[in-house]
Short mmCIF file of N, CA and C and ligand atoms in Angstrom, two decimals:
data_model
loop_
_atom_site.label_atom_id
_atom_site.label_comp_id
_atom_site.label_asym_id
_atom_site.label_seq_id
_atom_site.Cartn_x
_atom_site.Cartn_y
_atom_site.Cartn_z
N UNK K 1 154.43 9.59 -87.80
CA UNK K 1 153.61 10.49 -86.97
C UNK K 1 154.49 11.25 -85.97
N UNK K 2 155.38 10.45 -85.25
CA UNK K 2 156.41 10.90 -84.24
C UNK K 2 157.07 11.99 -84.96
N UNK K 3 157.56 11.42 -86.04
CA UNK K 3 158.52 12.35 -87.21
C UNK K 3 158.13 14.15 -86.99
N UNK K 4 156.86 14.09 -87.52
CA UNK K 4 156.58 15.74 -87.62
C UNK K 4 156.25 16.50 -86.72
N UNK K 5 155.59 15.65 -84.85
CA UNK K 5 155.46 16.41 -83.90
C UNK K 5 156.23 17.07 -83.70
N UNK K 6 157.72 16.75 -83.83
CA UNK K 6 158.78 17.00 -82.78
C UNK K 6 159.01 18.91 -83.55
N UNK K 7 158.81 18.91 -84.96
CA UNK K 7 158.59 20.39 -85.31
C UNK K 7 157.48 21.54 -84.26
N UNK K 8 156.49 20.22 -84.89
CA UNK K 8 155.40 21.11 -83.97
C UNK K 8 155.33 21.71 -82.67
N UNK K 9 156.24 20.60 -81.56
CA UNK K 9 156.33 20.96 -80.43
C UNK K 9 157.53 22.40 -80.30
N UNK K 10 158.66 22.62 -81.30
CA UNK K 10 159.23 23.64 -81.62
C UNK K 10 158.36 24.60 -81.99
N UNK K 11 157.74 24.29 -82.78
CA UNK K 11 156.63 25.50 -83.13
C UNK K 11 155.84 26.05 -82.27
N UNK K 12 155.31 24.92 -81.38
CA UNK K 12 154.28 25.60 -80.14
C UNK K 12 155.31 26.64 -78.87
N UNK K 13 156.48 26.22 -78.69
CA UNK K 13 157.09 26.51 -77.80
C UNK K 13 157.68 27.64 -78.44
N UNK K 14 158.02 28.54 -79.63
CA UNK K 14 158.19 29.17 -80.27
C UNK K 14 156.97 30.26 -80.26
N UNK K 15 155.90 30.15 -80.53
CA UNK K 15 155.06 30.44 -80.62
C UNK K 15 154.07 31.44 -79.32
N UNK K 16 154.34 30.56 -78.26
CA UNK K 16 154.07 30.85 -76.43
C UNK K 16 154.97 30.78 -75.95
N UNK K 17 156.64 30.57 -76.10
CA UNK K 17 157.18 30.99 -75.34
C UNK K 17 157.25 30.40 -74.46
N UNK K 18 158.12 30.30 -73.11
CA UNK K 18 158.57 29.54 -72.13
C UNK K 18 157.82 30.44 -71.03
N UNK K 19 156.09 30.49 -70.71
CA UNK K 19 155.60 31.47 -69.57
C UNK K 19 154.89 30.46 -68.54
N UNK K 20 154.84 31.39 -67.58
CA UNK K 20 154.06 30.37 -66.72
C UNK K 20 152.60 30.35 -66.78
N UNK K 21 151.70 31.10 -67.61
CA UNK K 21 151.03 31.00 -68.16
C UNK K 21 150.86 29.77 -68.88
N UNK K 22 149.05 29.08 -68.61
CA UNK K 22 148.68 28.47 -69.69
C UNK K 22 148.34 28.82 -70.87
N UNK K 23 148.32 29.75 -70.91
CA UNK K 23 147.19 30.08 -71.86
C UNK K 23 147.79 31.52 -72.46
N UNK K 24 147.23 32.15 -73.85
CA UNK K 24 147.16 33.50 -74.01
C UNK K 24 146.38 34.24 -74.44
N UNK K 25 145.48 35.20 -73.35
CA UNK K 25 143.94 35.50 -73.69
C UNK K 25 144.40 36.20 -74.92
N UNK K 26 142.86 36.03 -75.35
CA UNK K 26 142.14 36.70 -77.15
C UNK K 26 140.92 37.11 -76.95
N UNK K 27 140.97 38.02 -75.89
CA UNK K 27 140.25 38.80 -75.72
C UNK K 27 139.13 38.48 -74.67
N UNK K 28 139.31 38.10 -73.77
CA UNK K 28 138.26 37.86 -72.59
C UNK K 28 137.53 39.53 -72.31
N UNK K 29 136.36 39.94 -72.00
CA UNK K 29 136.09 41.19 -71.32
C UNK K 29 135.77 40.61 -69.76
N UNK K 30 136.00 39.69 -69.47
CA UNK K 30 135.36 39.10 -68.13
C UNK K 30 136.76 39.28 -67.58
N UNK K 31 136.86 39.58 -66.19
CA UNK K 31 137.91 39.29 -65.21
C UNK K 31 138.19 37.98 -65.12
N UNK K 32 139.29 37.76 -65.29
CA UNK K 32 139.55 36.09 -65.45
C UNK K 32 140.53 35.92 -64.12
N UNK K 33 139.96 35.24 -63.25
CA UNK K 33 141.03 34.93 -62.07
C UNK K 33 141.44 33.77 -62.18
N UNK K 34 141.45 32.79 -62.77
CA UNK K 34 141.94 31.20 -62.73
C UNK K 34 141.52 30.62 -64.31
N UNK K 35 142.37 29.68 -64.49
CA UNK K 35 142.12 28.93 -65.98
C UNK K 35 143.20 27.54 -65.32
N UNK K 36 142.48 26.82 -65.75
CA UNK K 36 142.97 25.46 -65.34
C UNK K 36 142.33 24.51 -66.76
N UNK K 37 143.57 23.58 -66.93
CA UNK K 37 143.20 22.19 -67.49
C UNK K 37 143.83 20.96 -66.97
N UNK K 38 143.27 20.38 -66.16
CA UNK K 38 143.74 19.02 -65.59
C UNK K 38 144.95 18.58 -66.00
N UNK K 39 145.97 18.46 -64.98
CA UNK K 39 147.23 18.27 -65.05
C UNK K 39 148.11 18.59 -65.59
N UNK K 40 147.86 19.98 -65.98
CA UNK K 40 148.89 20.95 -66.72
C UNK K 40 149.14 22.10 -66.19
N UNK K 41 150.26 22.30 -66.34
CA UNK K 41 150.84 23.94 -65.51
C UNK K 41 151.52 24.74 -66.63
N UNK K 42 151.96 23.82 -67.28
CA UNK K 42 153.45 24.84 -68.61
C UNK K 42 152.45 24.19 -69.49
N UNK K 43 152.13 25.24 -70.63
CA UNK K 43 151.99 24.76 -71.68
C UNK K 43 153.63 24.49 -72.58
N UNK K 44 153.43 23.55 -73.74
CA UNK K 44 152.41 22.93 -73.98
C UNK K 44 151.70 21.68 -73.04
N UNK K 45 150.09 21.58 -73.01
CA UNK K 45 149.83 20.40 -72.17
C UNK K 45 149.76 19.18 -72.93
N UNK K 46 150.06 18.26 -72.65
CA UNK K 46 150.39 17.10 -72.98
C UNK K 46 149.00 15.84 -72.25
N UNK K 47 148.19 15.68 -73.47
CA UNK K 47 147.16 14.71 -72.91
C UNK K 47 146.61 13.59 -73.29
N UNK K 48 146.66 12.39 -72.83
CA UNK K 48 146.54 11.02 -73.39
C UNK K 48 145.53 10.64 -73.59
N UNK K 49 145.66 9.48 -74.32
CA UNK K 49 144.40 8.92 -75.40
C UNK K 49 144.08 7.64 -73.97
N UNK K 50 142.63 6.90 -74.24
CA UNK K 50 141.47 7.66 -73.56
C UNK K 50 141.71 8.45 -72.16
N UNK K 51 141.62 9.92 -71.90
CA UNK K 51 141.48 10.31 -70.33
C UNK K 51 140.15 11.75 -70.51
N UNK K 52 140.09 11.59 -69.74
CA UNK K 52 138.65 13.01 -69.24
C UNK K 52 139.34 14.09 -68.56
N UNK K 53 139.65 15.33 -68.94
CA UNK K 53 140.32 16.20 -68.90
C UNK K 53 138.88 17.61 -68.13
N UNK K 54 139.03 18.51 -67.17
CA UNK K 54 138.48 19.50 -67.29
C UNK K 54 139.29 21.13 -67.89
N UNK K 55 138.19 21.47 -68.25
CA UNK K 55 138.71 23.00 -68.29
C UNK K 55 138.16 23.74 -67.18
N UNK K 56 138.31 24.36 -66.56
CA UNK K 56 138.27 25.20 -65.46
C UNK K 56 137.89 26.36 -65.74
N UNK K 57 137.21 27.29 -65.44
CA UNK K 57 137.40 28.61 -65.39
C UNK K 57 136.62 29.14 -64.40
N UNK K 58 137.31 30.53 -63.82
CA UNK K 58 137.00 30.98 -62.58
C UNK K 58 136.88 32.88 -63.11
N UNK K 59 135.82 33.77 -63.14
CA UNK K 59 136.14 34.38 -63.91
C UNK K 59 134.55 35.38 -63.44
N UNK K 60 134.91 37.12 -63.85
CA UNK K 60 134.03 37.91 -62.86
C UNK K 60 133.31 38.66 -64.43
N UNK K 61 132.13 38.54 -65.09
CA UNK K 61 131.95 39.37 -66.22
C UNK K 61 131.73 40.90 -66.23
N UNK K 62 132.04 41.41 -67.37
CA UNK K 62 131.44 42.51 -66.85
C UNK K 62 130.36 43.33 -67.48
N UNK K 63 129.43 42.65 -67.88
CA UNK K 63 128.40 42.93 -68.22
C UNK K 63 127.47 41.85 -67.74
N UNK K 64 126.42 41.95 -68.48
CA UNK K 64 125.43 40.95 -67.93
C UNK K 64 125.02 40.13 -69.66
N UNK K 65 124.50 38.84 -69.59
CA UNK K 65 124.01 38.08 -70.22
C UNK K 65 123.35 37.01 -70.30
N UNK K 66 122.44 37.03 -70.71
CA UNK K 66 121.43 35.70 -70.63
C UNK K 66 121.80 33.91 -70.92
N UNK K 67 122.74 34.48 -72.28
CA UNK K 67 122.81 32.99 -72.21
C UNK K 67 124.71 32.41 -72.76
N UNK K 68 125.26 31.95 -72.76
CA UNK K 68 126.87 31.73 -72.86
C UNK K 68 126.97 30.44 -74.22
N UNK K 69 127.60 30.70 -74.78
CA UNK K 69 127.99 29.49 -75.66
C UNK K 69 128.99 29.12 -75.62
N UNK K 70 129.88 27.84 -75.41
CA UNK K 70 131.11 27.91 -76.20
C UNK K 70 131.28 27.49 -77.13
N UNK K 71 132.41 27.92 -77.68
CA UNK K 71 132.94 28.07 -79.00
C UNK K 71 133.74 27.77 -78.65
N UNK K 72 134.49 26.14 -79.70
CA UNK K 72 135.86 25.67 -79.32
C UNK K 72 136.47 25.72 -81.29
N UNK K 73 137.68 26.26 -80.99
CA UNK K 73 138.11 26.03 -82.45
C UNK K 73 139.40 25.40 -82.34
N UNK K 74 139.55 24.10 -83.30
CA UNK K 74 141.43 23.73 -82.92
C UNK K 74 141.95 23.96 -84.10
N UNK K 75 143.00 24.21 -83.66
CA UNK K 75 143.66 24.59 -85.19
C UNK K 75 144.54 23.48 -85.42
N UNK K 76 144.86 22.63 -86.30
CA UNK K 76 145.65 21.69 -87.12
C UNK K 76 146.48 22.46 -88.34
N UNK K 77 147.98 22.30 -87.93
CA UNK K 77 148.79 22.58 -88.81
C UNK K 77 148.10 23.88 -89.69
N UNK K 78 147.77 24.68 -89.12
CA UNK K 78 147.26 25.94 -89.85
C UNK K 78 146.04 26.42 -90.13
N UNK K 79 144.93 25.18 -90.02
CA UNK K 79 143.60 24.75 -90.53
C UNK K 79 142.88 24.91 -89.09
N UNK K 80 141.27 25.85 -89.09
CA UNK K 80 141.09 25.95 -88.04
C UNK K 80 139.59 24.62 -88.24
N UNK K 81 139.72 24.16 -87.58
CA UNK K 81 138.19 23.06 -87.27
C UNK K 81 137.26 22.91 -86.23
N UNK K 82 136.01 23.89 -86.43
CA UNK K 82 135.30 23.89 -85.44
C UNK K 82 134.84 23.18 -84.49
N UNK K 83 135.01 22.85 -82.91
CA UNK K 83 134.44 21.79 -82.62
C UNK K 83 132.97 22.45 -81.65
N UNK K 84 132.04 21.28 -81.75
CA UNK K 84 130.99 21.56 -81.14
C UNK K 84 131.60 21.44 -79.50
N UNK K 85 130.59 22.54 -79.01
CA UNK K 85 130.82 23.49 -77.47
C UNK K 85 129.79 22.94 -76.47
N UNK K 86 129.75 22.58 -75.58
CA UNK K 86 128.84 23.10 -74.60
C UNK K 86 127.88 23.51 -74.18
N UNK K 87 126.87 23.71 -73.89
CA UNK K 87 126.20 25.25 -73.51
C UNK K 87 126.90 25.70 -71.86
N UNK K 88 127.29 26.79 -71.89
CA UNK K 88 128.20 26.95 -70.88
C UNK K 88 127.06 27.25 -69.67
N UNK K 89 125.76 27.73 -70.09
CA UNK K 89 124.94 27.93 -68.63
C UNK K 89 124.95 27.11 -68.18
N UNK K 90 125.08 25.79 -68.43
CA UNK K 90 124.75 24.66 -67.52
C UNK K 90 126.06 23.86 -66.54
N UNK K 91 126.75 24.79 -67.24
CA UNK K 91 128.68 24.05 -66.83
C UNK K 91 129.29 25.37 -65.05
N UNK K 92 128.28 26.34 -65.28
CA UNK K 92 128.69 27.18 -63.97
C UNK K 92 127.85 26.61 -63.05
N UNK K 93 128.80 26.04 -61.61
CA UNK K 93 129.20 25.68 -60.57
C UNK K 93 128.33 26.10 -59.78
N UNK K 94 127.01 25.55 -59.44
CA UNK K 94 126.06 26.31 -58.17
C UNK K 94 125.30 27.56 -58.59
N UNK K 95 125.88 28.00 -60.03
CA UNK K 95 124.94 29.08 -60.54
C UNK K 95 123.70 28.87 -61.91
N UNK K 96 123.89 29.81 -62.22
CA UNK K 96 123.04 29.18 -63.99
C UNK K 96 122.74 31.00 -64.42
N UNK K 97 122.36 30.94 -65.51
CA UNK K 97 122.49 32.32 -66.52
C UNK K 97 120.86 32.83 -65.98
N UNK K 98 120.73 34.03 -65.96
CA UNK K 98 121.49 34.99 -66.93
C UNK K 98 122.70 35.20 -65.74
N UNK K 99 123.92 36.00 -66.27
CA UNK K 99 124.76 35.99 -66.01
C UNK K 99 124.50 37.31 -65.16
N UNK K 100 125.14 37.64 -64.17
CA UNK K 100 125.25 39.26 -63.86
C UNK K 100 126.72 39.72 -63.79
N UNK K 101 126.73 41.39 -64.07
CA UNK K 101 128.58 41.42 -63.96
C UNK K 101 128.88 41.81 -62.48
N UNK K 102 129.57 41.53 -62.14
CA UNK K 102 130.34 41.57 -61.15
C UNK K 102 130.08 40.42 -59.65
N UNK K 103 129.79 39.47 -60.87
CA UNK K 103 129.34 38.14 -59.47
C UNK K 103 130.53 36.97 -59.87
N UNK K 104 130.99 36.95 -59.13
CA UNK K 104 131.73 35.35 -59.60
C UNK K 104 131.63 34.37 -60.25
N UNK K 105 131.74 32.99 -60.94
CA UNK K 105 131.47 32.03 -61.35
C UNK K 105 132.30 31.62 -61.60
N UNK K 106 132.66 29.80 -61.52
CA UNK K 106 132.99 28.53 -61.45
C UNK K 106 132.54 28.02 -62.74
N UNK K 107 133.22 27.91 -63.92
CA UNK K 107 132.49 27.23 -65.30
C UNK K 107 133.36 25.62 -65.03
N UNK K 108 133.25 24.55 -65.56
CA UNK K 108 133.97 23.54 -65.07
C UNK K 108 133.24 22.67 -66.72
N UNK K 109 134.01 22.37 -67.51
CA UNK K 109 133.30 21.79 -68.97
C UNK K 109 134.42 20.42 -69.00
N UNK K 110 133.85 19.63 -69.03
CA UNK K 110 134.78 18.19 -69.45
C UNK K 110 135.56 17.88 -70.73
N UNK K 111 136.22 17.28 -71.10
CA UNK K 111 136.93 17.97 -72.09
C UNK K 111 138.01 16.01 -72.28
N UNK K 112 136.97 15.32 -72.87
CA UNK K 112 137.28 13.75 -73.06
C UNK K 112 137.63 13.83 -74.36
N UNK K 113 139.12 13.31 -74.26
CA UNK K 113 140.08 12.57 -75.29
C UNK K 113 139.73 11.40 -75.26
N UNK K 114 139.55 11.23 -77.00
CA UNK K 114 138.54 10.00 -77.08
C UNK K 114 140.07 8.93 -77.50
N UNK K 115 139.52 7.66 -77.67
CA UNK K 115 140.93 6.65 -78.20
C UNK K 115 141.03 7.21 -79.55
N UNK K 116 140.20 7.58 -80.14
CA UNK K 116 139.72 7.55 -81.94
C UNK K 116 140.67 8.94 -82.43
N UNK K 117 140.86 9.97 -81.18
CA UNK K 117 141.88 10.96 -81.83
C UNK K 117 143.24 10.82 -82.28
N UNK K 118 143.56 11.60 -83.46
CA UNK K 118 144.84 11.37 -84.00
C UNK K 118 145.83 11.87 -83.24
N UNK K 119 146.74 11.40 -83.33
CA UNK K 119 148.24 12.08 -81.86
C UNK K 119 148.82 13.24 -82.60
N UNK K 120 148.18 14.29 -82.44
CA UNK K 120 148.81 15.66 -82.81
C UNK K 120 149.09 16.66 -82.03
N UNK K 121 149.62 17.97 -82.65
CA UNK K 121 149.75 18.90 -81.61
C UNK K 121 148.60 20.09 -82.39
N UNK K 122 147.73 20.38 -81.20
CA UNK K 122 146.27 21.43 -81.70
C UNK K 122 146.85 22.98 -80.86
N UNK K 123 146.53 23.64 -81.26
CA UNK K 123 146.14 24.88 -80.61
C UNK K 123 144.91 25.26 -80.59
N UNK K 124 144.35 25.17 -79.43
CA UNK K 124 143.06 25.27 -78.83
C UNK K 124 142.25 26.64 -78.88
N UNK K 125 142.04 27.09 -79.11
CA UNK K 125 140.88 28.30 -78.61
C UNK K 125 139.50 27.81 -78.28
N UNK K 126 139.89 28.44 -76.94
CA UNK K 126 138.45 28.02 -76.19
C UNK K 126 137.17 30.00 -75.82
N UNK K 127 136.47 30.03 -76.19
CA UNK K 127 135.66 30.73 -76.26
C UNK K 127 134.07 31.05 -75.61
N UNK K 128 133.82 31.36 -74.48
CA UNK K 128 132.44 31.81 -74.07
C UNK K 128 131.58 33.29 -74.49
N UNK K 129 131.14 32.67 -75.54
CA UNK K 129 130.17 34.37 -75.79
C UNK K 129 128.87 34.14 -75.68
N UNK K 130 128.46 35.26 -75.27
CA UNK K 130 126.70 35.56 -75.21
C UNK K 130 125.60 35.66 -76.06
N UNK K 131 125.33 36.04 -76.06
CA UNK K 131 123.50 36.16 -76.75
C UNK K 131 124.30 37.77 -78.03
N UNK K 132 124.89 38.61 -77.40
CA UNK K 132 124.90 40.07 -78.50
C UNK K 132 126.34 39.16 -78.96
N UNK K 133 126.79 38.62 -79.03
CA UNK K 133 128.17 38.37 -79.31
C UNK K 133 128.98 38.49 -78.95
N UNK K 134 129.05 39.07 -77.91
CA UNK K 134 130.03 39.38 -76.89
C UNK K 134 130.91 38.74 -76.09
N UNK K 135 131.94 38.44 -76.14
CA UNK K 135 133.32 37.81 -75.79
C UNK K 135 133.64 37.80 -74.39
N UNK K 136 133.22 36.78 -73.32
CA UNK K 136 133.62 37.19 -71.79
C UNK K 136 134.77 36.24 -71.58
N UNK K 137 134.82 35.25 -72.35
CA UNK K 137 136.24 34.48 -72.34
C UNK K 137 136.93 34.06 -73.66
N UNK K 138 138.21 34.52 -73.48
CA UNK K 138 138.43 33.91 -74.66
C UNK K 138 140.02 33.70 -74.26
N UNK K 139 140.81 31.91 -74.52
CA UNK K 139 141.92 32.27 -74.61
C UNK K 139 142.22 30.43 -75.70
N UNK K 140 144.16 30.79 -75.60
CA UNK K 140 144.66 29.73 -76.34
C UNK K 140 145.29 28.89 -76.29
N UNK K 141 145.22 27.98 -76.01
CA UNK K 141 146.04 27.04 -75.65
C UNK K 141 146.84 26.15 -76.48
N UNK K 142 148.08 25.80 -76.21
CA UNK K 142 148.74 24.21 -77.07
C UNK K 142 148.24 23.56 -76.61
N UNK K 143 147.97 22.10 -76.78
CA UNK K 143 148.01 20.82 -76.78
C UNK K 143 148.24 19.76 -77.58
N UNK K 144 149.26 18.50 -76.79
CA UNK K 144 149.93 17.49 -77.47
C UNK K 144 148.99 16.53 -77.50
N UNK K 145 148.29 15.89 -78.09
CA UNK K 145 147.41 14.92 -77.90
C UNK K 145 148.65 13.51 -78.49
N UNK K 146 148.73 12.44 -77.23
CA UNK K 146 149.76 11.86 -77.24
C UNK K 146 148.81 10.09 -77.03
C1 LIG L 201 137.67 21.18 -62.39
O1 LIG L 201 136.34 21.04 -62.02
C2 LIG L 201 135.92 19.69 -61.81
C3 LIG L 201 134.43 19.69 -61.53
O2 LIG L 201 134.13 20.52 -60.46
C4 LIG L 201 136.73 19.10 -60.66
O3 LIG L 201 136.37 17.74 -60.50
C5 LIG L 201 138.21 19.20 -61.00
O4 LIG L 201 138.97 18.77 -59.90
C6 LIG L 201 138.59 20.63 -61.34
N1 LIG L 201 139.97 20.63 -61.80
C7 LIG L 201 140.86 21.53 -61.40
C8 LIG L 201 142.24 21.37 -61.97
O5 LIG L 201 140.60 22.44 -60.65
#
């Protein structure tokens, strides 16, 4: 198992680059002022088997929408595997949907590494869209699940 990370972690770092960036948006239309995942600053983030992890987001839309989904996809060695999301109205911070543009919001979604996961390296896409389909967050992340 050890054997083939150590590519992968070449690959991820290859891939994103040495930025201070977590992340690399894919298309957010929302003003994105903050993206956080618990105890990570450089990708790749590196996160252990069992811990409770948040994702963060801090972020201004610019349109309006009723209702938010996320959409999480990880990709494995090339293979993308959908994982079930959220409903993100319920994850913003003191607010709730419909959304309006140009108001702030605090999304905060938990994000538990179970014991049962395999120790790989994923690239994350994490995704909030609306009701028309519309894309107000979208970005990508590595992660080492260790
Ligand atoms: C993310 O949000 C949760 C819930 O509000 C909070 O407990 C946690 O400290 C936040 N993490 C970061 C890195 O801001």
């Amino acid at each position: 198992m050890a054997g083939w990370a150590v590519p992968l972690v070449v690959l991820v770092v290859a891939v994103f680059g040495v930025q201070a960036t977590l992340y690399q948006d894919c298309g957010s239309t929302a003003e994105i002022h903050d993206f956080t995942l618990t105890n990570c600053d450089i990708p790749p983030c590196v996160v252990h088997r069992p811990s409770n992890y948040h994702v963060n987001i801090t972020f201004t839309p610019t349109s309006d929408a009723t209702s938010l989904d996320t959409i999480i996809v990880a990709t494995i060695l090339g293979t993308d595997f959908p994982w079930p999301g959220p409903d993100g109205c319920s994850l913003l911070e003191g607010d709730s949907c419909p959304l309006k543009a140009g108001h702030k919001y605090t999304y905060s979604a938990p994000m538990p590494v179970l014991e049962e996961y395999p120790a790989i390296s994923v690239v994350v896409k994490w995704k909030l869209r609306d009701e028309k389909d519309k894309v107000h967050f979208c970005a990508l992340f590595p992660i080492i699940i260790v």
